[in-house]
PDB file of N, CA and C in Angstrom:
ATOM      1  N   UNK Q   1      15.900 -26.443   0.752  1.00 83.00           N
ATOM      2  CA  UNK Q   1      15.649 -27.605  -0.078  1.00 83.00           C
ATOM      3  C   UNK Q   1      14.728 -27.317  -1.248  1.00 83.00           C
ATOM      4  N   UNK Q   2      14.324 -26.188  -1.313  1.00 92.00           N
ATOM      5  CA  UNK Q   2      12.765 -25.708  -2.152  1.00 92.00           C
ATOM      6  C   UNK Q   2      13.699 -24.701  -3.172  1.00 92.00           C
ATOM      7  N   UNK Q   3      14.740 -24.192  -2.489  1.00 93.00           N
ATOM      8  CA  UNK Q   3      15.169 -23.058  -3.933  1.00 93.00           C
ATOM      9  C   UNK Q   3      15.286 -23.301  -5.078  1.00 93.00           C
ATOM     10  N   UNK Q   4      15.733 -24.313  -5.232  1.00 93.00           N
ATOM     11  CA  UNK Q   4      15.693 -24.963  -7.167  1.00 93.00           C
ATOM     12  C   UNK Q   4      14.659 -24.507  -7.391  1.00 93.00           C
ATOM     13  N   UNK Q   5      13.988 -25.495  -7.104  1.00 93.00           N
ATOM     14  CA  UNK Q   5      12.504 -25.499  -7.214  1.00 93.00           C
ATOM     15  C   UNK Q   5      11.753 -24.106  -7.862  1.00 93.00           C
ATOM     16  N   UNK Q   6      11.632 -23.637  -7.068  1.00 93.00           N
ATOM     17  CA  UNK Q   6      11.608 -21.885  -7.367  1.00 93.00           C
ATOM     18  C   UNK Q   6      12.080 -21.414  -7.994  1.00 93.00           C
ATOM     19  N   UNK Q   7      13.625 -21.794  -8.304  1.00 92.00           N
ATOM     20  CA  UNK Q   7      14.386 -20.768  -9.014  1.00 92.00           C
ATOM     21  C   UNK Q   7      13.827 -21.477 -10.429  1.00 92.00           C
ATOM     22  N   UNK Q   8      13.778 -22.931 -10.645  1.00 92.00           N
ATOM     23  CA  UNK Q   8      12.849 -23.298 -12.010  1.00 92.00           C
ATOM     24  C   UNK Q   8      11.724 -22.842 -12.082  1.00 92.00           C
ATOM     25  N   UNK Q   9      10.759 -22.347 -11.557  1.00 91.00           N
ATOM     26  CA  UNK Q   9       9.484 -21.903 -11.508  1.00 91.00           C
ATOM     27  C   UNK Q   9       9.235 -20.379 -12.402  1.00 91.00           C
ATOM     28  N   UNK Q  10      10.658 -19.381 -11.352  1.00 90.00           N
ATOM     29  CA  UNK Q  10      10.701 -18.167 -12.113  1.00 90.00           C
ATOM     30  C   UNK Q  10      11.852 -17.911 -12.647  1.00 90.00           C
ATOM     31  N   UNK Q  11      12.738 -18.914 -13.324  1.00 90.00           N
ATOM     32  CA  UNK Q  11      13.704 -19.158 -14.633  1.00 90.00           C
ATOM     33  C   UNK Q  11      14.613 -18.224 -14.480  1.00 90.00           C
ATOM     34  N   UNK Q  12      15.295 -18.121 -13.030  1.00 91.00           N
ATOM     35  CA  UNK Q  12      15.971 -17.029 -12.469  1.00 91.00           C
ATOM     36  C   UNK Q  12      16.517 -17.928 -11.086  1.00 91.00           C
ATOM     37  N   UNK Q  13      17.818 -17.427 -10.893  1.00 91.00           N
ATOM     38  CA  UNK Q  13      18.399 -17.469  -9.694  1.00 91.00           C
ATOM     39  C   UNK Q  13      18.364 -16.344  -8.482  1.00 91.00           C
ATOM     40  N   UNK Q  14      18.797 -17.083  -7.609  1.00 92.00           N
ATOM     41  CA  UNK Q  14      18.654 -15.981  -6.219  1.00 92.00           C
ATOM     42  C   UNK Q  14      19.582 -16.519  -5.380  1.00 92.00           C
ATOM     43  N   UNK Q  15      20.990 -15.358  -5.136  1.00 91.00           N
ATOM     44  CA  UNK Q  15      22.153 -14.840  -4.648  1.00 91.00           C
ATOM     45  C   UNK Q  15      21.772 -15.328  -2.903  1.00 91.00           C
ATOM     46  N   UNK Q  16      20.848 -14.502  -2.617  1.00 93.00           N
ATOM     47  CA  UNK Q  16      20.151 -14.297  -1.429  1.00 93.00           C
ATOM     48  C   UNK Q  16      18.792 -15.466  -1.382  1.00 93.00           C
ATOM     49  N   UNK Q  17      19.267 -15.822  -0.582  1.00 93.00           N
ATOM     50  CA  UNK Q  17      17.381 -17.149  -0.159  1.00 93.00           C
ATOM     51  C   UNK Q  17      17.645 -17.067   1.412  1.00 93.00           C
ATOM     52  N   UNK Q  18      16.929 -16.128   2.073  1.00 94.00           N
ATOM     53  CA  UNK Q  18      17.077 -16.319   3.224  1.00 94.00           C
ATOM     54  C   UNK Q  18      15.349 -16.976   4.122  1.00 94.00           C
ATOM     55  N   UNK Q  19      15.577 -17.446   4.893  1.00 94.00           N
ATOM     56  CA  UNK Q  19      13.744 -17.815   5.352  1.00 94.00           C
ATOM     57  C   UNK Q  19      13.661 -16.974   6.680  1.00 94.00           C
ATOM     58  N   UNK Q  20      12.927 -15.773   6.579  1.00 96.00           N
ATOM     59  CA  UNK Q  20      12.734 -14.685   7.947  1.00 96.00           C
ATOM     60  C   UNK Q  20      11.688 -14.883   8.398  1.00 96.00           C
ATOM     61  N   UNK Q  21      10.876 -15.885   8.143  1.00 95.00           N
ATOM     62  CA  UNK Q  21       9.531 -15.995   9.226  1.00 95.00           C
ATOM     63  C   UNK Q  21       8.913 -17.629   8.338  1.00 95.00           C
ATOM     64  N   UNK Q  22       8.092 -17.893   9.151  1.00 94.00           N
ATOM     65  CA  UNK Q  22       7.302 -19.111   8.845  1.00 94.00           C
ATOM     66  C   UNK Q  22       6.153 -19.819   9.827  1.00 94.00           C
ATOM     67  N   UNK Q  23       4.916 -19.937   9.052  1.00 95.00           N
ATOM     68  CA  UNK Q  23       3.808 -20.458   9.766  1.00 95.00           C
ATOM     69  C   UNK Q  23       3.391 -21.939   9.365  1.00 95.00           C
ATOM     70  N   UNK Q  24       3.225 -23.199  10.242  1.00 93.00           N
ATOM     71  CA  UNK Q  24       2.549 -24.175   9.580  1.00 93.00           C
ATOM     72  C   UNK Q  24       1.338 -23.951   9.863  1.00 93.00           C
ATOM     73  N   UNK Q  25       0.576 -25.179   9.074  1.00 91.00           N
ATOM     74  CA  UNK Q  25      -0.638 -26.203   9.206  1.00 91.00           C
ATOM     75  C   UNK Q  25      -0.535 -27.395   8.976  1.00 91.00           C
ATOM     76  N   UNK Q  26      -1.036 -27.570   9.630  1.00 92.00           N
ATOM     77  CA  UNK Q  26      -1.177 -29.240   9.818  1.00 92.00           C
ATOM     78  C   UNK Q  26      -2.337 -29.749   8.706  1.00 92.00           C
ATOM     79  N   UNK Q  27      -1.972 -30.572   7.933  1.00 89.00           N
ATOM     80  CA  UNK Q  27      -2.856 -31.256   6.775  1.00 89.00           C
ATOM     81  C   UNK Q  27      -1.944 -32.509   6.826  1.00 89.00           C
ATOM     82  N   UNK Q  28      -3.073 -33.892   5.723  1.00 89.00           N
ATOM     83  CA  UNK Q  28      -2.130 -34.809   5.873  1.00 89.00           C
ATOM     84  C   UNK Q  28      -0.636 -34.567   5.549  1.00 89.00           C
ATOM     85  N   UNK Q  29      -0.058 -34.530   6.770  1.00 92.00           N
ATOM     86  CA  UNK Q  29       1.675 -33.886   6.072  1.00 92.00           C
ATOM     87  C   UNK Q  29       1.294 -32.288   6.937  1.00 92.00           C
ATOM     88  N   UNK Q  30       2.435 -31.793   6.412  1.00 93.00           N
ATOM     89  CA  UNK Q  30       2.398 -30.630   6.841  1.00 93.00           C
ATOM     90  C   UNK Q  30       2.765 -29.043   6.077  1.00 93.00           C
ATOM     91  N   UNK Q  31       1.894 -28.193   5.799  1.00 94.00           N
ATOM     92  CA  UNK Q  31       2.102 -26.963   4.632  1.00 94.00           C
ATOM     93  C   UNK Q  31       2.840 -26.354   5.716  1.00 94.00           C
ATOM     94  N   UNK Q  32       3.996 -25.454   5.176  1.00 95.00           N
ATOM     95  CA  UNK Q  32       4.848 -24.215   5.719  1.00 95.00           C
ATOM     96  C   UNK Q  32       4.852 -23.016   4.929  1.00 95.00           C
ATOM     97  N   UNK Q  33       4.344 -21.964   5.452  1.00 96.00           N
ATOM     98  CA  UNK Q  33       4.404 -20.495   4.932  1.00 96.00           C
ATOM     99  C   UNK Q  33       5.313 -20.347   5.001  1.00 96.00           C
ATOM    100  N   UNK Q  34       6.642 -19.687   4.299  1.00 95.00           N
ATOM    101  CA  UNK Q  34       7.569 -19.356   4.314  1.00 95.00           C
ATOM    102  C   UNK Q  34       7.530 -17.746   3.743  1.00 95.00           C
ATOM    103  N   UNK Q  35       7.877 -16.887   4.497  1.00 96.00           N
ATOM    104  CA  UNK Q  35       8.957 -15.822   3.841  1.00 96.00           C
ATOM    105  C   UNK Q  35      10.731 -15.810   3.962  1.00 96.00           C
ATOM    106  N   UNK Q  36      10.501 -15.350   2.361  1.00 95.00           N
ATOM    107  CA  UNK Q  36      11.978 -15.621   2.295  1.00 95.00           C
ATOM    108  C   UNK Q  36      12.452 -14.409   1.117  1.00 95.00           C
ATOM    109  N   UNK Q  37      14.039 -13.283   1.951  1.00 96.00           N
ATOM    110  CA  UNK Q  37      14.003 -12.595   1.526  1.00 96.00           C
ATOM    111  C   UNK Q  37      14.956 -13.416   0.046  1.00 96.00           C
ATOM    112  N   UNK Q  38      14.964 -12.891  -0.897  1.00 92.00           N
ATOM    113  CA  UNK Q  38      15.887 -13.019  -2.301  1.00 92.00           C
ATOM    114  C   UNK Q  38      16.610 -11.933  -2.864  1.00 92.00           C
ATOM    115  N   UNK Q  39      16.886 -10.782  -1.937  1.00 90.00           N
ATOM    116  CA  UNK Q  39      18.100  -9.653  -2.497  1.00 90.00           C
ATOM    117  C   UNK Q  39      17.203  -8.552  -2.338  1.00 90.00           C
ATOM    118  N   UNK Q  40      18.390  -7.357  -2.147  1.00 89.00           N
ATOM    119  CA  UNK Q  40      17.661  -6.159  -2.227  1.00 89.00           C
ATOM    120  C   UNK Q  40      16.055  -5.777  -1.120  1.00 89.00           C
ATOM    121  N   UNK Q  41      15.565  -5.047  -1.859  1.00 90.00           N
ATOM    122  CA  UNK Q  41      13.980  -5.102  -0.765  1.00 90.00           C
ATOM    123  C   UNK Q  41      12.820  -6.433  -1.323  1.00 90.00           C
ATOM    124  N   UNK Q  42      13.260  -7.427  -1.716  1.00 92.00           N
ATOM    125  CA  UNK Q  42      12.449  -8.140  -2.372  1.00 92.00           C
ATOM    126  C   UNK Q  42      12.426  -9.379  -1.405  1.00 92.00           C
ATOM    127  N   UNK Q  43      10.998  -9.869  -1.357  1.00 95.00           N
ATOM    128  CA  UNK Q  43      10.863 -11.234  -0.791  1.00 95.00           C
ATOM    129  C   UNK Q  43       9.632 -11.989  -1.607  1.00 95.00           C
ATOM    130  N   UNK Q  44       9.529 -13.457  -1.201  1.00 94.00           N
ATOM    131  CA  UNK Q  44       8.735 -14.266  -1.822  1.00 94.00           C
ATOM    132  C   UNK Q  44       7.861 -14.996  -0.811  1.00 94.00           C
ATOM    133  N   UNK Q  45       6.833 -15.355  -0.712  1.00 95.00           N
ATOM    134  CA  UNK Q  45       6.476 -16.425   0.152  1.00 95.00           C
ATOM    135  C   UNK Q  45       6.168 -17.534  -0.377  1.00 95.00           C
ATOM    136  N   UNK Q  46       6.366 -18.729   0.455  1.00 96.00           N
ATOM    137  CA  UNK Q  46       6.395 -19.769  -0.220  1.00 96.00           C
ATOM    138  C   UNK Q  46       5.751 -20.798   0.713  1.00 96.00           C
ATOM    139  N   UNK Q  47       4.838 -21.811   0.044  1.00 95.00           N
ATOM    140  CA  UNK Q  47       3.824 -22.407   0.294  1.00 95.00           C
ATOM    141  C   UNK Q  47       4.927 -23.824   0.105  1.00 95.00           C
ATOM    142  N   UNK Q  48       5.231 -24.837   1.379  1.00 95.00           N
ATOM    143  CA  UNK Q  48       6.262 -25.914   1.040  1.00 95.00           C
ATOM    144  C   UNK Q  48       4.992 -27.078   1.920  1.00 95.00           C
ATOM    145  N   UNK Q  49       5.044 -28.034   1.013  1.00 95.00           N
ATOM    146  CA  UNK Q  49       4.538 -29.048   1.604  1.00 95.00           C
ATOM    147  C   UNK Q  49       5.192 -30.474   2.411  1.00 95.00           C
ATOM    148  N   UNK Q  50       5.242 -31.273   3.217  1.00 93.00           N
ATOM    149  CA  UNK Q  50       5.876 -31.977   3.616  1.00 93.00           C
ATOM    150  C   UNK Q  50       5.307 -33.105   4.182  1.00 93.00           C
ATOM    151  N   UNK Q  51       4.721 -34.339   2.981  1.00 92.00           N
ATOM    152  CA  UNK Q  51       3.950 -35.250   3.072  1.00 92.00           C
ATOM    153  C   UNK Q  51       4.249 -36.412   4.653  1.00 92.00           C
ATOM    154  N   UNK Q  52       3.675 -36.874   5.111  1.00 91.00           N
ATOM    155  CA  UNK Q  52       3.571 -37.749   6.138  1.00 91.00           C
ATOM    156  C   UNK Q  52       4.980 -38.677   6.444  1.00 91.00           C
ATOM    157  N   UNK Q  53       5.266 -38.915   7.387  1.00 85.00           N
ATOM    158  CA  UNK Q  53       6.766 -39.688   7.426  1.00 85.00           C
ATOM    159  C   UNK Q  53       7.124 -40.880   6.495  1.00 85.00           C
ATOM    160  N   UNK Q  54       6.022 -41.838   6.717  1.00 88.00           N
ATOM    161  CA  UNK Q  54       5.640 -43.223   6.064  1.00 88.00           C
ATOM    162  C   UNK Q  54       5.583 -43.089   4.713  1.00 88.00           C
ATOM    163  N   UNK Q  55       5.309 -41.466   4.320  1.00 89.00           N
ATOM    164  CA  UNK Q  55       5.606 -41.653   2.674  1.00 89.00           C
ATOM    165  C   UNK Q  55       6.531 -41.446   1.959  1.00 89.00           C
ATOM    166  N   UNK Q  56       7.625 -40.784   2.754  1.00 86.00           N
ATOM    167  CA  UNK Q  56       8.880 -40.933   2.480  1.00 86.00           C
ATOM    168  C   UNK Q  56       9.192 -40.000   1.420  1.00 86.00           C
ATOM    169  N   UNK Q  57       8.192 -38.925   1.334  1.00 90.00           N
ATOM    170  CA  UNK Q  57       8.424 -38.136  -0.271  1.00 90.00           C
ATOM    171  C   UNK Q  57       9.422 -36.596   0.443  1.00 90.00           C
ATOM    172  N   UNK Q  58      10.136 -36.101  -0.411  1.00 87.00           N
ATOM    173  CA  UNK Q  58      10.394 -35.050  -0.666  1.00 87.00           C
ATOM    174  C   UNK Q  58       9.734 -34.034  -0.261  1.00 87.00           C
ATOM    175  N   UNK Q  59      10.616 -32.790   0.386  1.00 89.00           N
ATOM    176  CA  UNK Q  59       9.943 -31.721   0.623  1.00 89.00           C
ATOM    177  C   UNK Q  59       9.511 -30.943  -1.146  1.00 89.00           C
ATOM    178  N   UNK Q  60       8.218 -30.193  -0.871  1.00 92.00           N
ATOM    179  CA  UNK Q  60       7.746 -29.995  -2.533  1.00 92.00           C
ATOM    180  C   UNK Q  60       7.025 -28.497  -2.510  1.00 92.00           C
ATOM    181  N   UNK Q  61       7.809 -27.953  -3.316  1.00 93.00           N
ATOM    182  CA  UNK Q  61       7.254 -26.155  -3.336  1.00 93.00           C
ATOM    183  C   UNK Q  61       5.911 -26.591  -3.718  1.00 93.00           C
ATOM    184  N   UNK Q  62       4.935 -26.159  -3.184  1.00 92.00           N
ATOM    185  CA  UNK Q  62       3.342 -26.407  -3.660  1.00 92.00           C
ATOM    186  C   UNK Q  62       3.141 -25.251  -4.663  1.00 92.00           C
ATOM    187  N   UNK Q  63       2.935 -23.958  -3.759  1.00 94.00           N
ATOM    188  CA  UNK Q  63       3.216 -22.760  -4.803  1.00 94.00           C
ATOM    189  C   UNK Q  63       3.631 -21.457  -3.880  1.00 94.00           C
ATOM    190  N   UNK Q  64       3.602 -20.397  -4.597  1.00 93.00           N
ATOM    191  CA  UNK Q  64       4.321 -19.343  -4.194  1.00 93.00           C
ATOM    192  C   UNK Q  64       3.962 -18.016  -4.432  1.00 93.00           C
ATOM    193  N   UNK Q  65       4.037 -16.948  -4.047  1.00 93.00           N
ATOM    194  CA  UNK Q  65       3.719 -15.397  -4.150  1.00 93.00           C
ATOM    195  C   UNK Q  65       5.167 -14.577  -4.655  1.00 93.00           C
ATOM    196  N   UNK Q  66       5.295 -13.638  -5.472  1.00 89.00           N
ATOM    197  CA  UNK Q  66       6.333 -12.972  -5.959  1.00 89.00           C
ATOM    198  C   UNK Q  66       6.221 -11.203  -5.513  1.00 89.00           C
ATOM    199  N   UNK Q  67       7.125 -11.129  -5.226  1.00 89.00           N
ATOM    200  CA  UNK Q  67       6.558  -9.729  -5.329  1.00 89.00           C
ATOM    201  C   UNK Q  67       6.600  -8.976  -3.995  1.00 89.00           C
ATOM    202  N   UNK Q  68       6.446  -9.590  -2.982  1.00 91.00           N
ATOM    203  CA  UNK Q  68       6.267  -9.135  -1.938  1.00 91.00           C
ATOM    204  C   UNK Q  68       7.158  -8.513  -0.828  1.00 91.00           C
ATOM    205  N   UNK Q  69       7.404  -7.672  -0.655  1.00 90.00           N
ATOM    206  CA  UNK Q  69       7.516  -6.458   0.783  1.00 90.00           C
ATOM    207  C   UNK Q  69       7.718  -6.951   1.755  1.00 90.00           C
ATOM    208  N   UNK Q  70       8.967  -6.380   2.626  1.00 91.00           N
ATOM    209  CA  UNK Q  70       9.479  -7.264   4.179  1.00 91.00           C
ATOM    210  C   UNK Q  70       8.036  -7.011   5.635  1.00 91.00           C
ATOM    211  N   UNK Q  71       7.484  -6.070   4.872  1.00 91.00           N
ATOM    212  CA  UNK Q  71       6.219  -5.535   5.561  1.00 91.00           C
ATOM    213  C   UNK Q  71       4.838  -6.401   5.447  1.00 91.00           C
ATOM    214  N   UNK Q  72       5.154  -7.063   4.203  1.00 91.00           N
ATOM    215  CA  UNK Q  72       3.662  -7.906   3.987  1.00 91.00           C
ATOM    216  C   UNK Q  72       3.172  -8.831   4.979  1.00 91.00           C
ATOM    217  N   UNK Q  73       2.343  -9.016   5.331  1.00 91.00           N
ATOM    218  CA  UNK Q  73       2.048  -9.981   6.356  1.00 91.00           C
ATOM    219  C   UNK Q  73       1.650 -11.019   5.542  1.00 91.00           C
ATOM    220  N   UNK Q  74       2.897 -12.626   6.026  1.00 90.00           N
ATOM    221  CA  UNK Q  74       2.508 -14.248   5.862  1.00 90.00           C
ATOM    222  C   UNK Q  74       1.061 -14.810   6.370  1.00 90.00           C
ATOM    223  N   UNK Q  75       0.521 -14.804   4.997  1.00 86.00           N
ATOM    224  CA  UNK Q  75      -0.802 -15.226   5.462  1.00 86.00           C
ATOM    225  C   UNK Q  75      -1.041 -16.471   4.803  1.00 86.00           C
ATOM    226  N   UNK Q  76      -1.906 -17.551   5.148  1.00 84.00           N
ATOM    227  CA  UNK Q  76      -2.143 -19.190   4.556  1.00 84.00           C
ATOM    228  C   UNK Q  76      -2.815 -18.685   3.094  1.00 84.00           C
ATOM    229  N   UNK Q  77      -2.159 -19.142   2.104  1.00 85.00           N
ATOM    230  CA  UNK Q  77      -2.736 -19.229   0.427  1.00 85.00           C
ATOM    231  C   UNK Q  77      -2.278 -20.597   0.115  1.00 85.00           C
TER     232      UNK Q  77
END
């Protein structure tokens, strides 16, 4: 639900959006670490927020890391 999103962010598409791991936290709503590979040896992690039920909003890329290695370890940013 977040790839647009992203793909407007870095003004580029991605063939490949796969999600290979993911950590929450709990805040009002809820943040999800996402790694997610996008082709080749390349992955992104991605910071998705997911406001409280009652507010009825949209899942919303908060922000994101580029760059990163199937080796990197998903850590909370």
């Amino acid at each position: 639900k977040v790839k647009a999103q992203l793909e407007e962010k870095e003004g580029k598409t991605f063939d490949v959006f796969t999600a290979v791991e993911f950590k929450t936290q709990v805040v009002a709503g809820t943040n999800y670490f996402i790694k997610v590979h996008v082709g080749n040896d390349e992955f992104v992690h991605l910071r998705v927020f997911r406001s409280l039920p009652q507010e009825n909003k949209p899942l919303s890329l908060h922000s994101y890391q580029s760059s990163k290695a199937k080796h990197d370890e998903l850590a909370f940013f």
